[in-house]
PDB file of C-alpha atoms and ligand atoms in Angstrom:
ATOM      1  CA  UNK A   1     -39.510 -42.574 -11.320  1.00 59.00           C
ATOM      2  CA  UNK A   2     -39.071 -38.940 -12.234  1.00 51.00           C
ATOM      3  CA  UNK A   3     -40.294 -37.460  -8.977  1.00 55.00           C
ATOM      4  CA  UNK A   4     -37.986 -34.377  -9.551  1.00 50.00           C
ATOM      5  CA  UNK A   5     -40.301 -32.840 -12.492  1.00 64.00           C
ATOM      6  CA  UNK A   6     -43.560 -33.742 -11.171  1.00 78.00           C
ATOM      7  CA  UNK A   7     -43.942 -31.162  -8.333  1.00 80.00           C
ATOM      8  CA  UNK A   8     -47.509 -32.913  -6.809  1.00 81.00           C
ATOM      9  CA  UNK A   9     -45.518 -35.979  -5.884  1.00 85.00           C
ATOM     10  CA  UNK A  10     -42.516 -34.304  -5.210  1.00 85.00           C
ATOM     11  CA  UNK A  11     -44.725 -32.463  -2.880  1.00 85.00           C
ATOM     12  CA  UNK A  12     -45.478 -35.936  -1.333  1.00 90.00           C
ATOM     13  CA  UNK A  13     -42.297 -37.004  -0.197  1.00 88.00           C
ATOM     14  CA  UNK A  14     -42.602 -38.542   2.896  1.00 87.00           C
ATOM     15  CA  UNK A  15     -40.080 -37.142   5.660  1.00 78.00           C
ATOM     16  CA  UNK A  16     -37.392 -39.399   7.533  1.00 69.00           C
ATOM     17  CA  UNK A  17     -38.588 -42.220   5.589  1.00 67.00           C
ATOM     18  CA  UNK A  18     -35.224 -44.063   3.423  1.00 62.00           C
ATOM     19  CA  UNK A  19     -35.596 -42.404  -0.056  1.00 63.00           C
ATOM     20  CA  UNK A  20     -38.521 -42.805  -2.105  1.00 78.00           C
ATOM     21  CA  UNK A  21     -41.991 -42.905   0.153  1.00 89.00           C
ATOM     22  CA  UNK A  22     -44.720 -40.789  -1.300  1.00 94.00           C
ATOM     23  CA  UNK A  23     -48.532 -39.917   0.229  1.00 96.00           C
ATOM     24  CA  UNK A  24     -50.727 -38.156  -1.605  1.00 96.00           C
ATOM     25  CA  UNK A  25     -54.093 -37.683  -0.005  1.00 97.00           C
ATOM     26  CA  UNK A  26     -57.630 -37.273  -1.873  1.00 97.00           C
ATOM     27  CA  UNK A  27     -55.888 -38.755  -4.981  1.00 97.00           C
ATOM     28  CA  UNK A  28     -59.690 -40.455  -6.172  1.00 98.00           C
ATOM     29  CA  UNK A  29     -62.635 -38.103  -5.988  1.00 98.00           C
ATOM     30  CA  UNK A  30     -65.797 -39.621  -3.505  1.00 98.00           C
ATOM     31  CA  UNK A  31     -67.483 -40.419  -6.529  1.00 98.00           C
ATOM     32  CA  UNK A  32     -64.609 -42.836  -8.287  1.00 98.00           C
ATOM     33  CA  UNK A  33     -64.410 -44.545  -5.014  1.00 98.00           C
ATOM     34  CA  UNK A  34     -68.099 -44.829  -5.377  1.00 98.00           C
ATOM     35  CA  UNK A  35     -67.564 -46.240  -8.198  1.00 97.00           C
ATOM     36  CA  UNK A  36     -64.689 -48.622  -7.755  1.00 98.00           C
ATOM     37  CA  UNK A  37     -66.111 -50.210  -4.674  1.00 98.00           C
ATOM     38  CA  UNK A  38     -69.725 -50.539  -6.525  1.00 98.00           C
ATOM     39  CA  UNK A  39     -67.851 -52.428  -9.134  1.00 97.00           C
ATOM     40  CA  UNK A  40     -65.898 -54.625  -6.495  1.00 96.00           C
ATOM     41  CA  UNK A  41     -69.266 -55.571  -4.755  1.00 96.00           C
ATOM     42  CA  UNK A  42     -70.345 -56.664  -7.988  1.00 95.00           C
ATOM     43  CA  UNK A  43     -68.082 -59.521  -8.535  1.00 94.00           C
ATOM     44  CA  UNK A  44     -68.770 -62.777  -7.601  1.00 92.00           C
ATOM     45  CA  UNK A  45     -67.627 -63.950  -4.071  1.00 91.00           C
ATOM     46  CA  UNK A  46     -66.554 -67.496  -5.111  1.00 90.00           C
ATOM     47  CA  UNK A  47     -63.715 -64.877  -6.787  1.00 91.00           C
ATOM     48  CA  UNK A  48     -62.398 -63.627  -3.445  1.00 94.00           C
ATOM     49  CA  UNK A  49     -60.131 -66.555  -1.593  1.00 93.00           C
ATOM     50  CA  UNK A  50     -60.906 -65.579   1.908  1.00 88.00           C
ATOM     51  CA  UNK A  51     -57.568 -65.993   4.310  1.00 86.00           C
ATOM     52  CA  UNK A  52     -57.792 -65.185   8.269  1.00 84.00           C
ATOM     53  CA  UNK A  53     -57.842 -62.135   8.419  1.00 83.00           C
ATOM     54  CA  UNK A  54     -58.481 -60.754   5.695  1.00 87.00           C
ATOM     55  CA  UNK A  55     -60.178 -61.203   2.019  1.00 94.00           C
ATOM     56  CA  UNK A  56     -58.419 -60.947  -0.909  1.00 95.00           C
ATOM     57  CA  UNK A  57     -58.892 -60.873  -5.222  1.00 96.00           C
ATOM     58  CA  UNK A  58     -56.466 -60.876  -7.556  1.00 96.00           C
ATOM     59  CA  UNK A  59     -56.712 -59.372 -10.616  1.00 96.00           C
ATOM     60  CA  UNK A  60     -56.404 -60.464 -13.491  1.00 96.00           C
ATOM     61  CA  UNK A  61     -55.369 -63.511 -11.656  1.00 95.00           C
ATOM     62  CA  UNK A  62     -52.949 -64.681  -9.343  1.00 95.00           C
ATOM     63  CA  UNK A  63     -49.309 -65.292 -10.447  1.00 96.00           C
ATOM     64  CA  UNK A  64     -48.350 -69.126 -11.167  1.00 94.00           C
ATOM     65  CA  UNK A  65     -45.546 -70.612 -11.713  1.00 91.00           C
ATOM     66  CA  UNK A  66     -43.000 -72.900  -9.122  1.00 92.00           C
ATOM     67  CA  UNK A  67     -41.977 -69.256  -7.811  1.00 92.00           C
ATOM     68  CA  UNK A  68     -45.139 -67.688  -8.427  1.00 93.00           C
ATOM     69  CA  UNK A  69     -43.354 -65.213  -9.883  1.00 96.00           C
ATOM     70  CA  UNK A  70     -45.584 -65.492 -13.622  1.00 96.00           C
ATOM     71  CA  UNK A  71     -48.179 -63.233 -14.451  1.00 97.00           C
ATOM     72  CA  UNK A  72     -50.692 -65.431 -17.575  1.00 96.00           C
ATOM     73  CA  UNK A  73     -51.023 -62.027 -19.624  1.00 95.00           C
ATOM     74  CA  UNK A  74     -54.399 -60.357 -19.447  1.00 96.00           C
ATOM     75  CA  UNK A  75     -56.024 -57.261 -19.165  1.00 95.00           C
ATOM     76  CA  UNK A  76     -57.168 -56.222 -15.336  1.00 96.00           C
ATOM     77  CA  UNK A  77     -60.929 -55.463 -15.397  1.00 96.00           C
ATOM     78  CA  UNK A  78     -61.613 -51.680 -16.615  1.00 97.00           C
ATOM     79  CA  UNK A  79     -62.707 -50.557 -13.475  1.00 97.00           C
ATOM     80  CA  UNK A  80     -59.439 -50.658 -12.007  1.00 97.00           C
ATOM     81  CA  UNK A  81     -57.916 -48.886 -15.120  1.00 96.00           C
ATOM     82  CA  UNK A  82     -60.171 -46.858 -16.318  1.00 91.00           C
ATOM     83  CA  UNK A  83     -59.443 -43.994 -14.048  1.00 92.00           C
ATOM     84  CA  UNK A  84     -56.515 -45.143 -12.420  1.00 97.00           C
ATOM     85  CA  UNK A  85     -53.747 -45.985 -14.803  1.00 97.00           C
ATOM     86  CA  UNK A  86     -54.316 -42.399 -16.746  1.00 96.00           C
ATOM     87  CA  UNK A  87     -53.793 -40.760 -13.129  1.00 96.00           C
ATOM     88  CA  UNK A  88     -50.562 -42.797 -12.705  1.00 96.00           C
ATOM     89  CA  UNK A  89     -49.412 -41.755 -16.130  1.00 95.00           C
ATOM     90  CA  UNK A  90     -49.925 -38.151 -15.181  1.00 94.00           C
ATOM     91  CA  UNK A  91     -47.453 -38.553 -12.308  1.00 94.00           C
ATOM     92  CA  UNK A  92     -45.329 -40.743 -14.347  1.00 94.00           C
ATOM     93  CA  UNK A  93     -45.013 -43.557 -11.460  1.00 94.00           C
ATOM     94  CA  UNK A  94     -45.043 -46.352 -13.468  1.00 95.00           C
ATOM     95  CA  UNK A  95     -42.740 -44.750 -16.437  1.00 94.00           C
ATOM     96  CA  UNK A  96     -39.659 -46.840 -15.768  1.00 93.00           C
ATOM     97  CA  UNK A  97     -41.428 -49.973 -14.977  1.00 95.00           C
ATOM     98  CA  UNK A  98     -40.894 -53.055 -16.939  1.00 96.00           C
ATOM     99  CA  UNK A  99     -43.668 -52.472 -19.024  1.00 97.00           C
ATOM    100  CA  UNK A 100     -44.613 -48.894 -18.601  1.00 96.00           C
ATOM    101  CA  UNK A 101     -47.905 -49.525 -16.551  1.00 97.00           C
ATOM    102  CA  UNK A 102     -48.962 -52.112 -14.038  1.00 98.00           C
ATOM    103  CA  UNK A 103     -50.338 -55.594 -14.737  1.00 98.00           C
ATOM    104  CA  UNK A 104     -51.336 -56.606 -11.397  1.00 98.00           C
ATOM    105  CA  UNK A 105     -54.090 -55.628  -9.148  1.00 98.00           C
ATOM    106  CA  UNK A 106     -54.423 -57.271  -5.246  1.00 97.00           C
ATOM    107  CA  UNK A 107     -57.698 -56.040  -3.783  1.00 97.00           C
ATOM    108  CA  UNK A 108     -57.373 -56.771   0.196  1.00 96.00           C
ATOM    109  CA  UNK A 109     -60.838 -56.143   2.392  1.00 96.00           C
ATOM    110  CA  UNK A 110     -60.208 -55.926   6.137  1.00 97.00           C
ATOM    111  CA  UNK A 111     -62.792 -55.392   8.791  1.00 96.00           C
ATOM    112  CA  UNK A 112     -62.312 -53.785  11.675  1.00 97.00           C
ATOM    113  CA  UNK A 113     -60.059 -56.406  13.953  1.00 96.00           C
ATOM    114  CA  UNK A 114     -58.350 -57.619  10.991  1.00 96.00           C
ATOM    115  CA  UNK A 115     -54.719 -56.764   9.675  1.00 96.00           C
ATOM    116  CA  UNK A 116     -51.637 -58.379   7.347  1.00 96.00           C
ATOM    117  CA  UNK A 117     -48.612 -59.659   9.016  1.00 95.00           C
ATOM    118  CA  UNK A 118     -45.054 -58.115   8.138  1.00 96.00           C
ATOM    119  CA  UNK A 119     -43.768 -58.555   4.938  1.00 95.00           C
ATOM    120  CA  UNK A 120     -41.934 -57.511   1.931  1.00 93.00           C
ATOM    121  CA  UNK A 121     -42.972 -57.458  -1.448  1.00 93.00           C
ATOM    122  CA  UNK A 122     -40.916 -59.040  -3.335  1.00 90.00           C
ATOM    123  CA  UNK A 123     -38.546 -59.504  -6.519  1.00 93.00           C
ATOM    124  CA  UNK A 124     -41.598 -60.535  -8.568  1.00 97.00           C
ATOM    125  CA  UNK A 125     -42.091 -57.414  -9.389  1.00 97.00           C
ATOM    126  CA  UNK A 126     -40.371 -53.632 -10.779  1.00 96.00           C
ATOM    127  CA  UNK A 127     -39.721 -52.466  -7.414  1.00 95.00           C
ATOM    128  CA  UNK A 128     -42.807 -49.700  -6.931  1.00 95.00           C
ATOM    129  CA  UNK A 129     -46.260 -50.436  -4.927  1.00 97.00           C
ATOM    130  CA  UNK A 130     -49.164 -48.251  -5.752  1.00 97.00           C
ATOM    131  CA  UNK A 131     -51.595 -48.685  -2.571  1.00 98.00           C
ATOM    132  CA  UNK A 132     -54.734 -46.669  -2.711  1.00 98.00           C
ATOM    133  CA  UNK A 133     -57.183 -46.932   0.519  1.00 98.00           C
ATOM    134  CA  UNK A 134     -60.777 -47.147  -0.240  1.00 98.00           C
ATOM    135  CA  UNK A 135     -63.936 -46.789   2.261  1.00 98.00           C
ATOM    136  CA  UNK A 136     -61.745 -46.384   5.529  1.00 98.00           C
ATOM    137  CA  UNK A 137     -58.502 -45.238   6.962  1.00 98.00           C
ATOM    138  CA  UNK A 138     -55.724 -47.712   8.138  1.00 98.00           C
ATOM    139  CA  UNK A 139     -52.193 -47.386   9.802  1.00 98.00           C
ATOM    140  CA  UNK A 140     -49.508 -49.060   7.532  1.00 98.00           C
ATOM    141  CA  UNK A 141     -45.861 -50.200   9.967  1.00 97.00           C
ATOM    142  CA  UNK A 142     -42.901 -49.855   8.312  1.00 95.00           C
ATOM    143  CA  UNK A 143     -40.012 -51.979   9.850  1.00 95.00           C
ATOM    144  CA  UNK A 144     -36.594 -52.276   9.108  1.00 92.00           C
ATOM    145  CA  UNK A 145     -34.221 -55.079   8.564  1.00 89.00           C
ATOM    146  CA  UNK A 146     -31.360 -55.681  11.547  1.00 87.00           C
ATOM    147  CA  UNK A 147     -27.819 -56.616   9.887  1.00 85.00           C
ATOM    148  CA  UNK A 148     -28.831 -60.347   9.663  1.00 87.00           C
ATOM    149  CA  UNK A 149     -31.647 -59.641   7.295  1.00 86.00           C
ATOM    150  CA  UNK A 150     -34.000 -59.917   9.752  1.00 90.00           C
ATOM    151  CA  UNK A 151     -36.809 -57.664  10.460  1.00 92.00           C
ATOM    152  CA  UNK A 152     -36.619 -55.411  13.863  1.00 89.00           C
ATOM    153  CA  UNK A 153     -39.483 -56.251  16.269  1.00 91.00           C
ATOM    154  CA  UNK A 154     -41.630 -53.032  16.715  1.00 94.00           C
ATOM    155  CA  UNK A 155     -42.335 -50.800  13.534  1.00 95.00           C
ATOM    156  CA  UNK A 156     -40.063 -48.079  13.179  1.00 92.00           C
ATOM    157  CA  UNK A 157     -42.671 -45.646  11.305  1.00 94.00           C
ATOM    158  CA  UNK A 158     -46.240 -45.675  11.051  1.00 96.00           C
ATOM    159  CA  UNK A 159     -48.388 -43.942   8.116  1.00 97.00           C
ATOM    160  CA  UNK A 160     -52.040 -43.128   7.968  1.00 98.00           C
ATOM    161  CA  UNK A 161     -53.578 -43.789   5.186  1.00 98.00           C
ATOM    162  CA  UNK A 162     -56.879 -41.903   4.416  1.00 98.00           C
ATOM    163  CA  UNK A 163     -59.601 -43.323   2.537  1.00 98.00           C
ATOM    164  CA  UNK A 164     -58.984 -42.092  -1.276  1.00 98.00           C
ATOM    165  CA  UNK A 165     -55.516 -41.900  -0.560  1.00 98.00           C
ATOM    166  CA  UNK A 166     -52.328 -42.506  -2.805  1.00 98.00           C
ATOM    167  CA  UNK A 167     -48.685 -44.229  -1.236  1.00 97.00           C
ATOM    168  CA  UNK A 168     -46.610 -45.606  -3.232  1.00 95.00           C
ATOM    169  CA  UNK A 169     -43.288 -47.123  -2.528  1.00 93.00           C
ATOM    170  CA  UNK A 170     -40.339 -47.369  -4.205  1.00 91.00           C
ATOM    171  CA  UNK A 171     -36.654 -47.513  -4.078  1.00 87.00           C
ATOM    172  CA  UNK A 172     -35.325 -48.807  -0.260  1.00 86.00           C
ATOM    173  CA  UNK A 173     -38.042 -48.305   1.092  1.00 87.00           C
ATOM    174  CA  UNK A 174     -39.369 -50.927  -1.268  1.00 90.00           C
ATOM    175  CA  UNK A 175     -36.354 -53.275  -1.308  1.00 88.00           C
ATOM    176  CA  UNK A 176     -34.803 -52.635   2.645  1.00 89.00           C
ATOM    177  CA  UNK A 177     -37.960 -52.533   4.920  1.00 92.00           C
ATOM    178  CA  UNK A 178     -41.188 -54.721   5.247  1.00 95.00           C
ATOM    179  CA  UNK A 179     -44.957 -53.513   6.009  1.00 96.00           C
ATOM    180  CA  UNK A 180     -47.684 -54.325   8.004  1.00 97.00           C
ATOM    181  CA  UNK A 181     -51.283 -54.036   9.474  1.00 97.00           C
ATOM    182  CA  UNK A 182     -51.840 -54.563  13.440  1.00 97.00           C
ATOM    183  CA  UNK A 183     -54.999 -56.326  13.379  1.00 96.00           C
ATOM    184  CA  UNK A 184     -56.673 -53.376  15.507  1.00 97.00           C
ATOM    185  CA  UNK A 185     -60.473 -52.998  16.142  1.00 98.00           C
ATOM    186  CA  UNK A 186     -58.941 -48.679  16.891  1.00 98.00           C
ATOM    187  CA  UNK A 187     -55.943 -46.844  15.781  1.00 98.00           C
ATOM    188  CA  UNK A 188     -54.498 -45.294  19.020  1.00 98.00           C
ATOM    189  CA  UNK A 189     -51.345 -42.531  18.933  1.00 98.00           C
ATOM    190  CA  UNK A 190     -52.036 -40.575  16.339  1.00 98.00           C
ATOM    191  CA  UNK A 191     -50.513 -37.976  16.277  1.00 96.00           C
ATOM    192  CA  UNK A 192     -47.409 -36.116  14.618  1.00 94.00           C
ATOM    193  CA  UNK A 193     -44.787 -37.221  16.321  1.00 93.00           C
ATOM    194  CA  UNK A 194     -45.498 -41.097  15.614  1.00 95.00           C
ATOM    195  CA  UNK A 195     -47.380 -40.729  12.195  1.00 96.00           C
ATOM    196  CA  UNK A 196     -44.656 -39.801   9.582  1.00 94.00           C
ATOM    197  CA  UNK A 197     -46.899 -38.507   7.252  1.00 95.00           C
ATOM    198  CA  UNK A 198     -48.990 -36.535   9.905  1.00 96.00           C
ATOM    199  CA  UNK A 199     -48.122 -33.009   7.735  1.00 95.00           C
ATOM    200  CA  UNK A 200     -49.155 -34.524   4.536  1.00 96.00           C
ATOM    201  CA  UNK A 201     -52.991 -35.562   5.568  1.00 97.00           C
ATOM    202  CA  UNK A 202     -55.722 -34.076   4.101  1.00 97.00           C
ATOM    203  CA  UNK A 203     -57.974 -34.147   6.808  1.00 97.00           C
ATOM    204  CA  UNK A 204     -56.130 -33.656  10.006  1.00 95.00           C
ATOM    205  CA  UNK A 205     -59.768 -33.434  11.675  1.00 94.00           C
ATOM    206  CA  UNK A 206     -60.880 -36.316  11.896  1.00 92.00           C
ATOM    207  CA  UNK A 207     -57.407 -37.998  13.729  1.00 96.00           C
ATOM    208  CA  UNK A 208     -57.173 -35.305  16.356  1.00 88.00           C
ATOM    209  CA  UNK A 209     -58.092 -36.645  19.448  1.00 94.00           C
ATOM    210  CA  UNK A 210     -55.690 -39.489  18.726  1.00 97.00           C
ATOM    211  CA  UNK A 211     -57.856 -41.898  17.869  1.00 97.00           C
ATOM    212  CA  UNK A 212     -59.844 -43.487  15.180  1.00 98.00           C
ATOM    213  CA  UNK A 213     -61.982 -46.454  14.831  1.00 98.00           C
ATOM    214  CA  UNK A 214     -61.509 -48.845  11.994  1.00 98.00           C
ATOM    215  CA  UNK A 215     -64.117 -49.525   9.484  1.00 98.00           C
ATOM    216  CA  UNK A 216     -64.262 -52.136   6.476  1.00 97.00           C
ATOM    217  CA  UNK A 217     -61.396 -51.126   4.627  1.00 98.00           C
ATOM    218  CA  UNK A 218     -60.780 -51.671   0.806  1.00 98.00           C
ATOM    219  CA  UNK A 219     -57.265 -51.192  -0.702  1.00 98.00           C
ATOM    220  CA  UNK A 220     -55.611 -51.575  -3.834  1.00 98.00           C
ATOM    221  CA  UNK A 221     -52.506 -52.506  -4.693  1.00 98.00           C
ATOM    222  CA  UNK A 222     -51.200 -51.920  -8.181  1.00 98.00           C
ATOM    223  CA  UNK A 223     -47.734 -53.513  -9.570  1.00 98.00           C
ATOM    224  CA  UNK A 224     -45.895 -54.636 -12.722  1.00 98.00           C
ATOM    225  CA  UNK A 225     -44.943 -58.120 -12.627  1.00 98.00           C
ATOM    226  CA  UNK A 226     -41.737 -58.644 -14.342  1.00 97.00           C
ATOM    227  CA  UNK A 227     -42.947 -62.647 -15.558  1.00 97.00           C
ATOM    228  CA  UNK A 228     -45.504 -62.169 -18.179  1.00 97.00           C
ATOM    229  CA  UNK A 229     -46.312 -65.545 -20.007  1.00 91.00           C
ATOM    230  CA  UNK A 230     -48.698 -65.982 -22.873  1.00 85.00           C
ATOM    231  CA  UNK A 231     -51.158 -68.134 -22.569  1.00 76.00           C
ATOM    232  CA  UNK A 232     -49.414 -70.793 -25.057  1.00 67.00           C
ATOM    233  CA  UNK A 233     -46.875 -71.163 -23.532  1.00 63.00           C
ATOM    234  CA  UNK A 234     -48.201 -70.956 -19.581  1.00 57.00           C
ATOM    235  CA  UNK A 235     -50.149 -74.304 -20.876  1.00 60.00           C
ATOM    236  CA  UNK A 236     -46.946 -75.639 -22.390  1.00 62.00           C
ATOM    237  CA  UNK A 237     -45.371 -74.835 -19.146  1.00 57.00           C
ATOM    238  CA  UNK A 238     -48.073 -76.564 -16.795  1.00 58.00           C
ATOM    239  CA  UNK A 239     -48.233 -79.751 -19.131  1.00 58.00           C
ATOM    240  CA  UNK A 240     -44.854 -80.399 -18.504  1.00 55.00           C
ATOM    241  CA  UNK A 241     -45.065 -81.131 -14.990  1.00 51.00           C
TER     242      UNK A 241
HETATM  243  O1  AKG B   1     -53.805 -53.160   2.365  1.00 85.48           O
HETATM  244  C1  AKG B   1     -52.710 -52.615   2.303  1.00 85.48           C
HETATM  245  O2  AKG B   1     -52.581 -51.394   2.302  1.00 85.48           O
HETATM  246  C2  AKG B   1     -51.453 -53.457   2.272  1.00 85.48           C
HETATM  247  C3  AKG B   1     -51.513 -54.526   1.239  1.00 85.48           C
HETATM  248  C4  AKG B   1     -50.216 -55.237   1.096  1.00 85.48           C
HETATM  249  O3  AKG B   1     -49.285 -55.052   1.833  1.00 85.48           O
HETATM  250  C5  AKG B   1     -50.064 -56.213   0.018  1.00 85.48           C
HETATM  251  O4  AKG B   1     -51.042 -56.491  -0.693  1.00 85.48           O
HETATM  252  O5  AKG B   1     -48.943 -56.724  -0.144  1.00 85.48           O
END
C-alpha cells in the first residue's frame, strides 16, 4: 500500500500502533450512509444468518470450500461499490492486493450489549481490512500475541471508531495482533490516553465526558480473498465429495 504518496492516509497513521494502522474519520458523507444502510434494510432477512451476538451478511456470499478459504466469483451488490471501491482507489488501499480491489463484503449489525470475540483475520485473504462504521460509534481492542502465539489477556490498545469512519489494517498489525468488541451496553474511558486514535477523531465532542452509549451499529468490512473459483469448477469441486 503506497501510504507514502497519499498524504490523507498518511495523515491517518495511527500512533504507537505496530506499522500500518490507519483512521480516517468522516470518510462517507451522512447522505451515502443514508444510503448504504437504506439499501441494507432492504434485503431480505432470511439473508442475514443471525449468531449470538451479533447479525451478520456476507456478500456476495460466504467463502466455501474444506478451509473456507474460496470465494465462488461474483460481483458484491452495487451499493457496496458504487461509492466505495472508487474512494479506495483514490487512496490506493487496495492497489497491491491480489486482485487490485476487494471481493468480499461482511456486513456485522450489533445492538447495544452485543460485541465479537477476539480474533484474527486470517490467511484467506491479501493481508488489508477495510472497516467502515455505519449508524453508531464502537471501540475496536487490539491485542497482541505472547511468544507462544497466544493472545495476551486484556487489549493492549483501544480505537474509536466514529460512525462514517474509515480503519483499515494492514501489515503486523494485520498478521501479529487480533481484534475485538466487548459486548458493552456503554463505552467507558475514553479518553486520550487509552484511545490511540483519540487525536485523529473528527468529533472529539461528543466522547468528552468519557463516555458514550452504544447504539445499533452497522459496519463493513471489505477484503480480497485470495481463492476465487468459477462457478464450473466450484460445482466440479462440491460433486466430488
Ligand atoms: O465490526 C467490526 O468493526 C469488526 C468486524 C470484524 O472484526 C470482522 O468482521 O472480522
Amino acid at each position: 500500500m503506497a501510504t507514502s504518496n497519499v498524504p490523507e492516509l498518511a495523515a491517518g497513521k495511527l500512533p504507537d500502533l505496530p506499522e500500518a494502522g490507519f483512521y480516517l474519520p468522516n470518510f462517507i458523507t451522512k447522505e451515502q450512509e443514508e444510503y448504504i444502510l437504506s439499501e441494507i434494510a432492504r434485503l431480505p432477512e432470511a439473508r442475514w444468518a443471525v449468531l449470538t451476538h451479533r447479525r451478520l451478511l456476507s456478500l456476495p456470499s460466504q467463502l466455501t470450500g474444506p478451509a473456507k478459504d474460496k470465494l465462488i466469483d461474483a460481483p458484491m451488490p452495487a451499493f457496496l461499490t458504487k461509492i466505495i471501491l472508487d474512494k479506495f482507489k483514490e487512496l490506493h488501499i487496495f492497489d497491491d492486493s491480489a486482485h487490485g480491489a476487494p471481493n468480499h463484503c461482511l456486513v456485522n449489525e450489533y445492538q447495544p450489549g452485543q460485541g465479537i470475540m477476539p480474533h484474527e483475520d486470517g490467511p484467506a485473504y491479501f493481508p488489508i481490512t477495510a472497516t467502515i462504521s455505519l449508524a453508531a460509534h464502537t471501540v475496536l481492542n487490539i491485542y497482541k500475541k505472547n511468544e507462544q502465539g497466544e493472545r495476551e489477556a486484556a487489549p493492549i490498545w483501544r480505537i474509536l471508531q466514529e460512525r462514517r469512519s474509515l480503519l483499515l489494517t494492514t501489515g503486523s498489525m494485520y498478521k501479529d495482533t487480533l481484534h475485538g468488541i466487548f459486548d458493552l451496553e456503554q463505552d467507558t474511558d475514553l479518553q486520550s490516553g487509552s484511545i490511540a486514535n483519540w487525536q485523529l477523531l473528527g468529533d472529539k465532542s461528543s466522547f468528552e465526558n468519557g463516555t458514550a452509549n452504544r447504539q445499533t451499529r452497522v459496519s463493513l468490512t471489505y477484503r480480497d480473498v485470495l481463492k476465487v473459483a468459477k462457478i464450473g469448477s466450484a460445482l466440479k469441486f462440491m460433486s466430488k465429495k
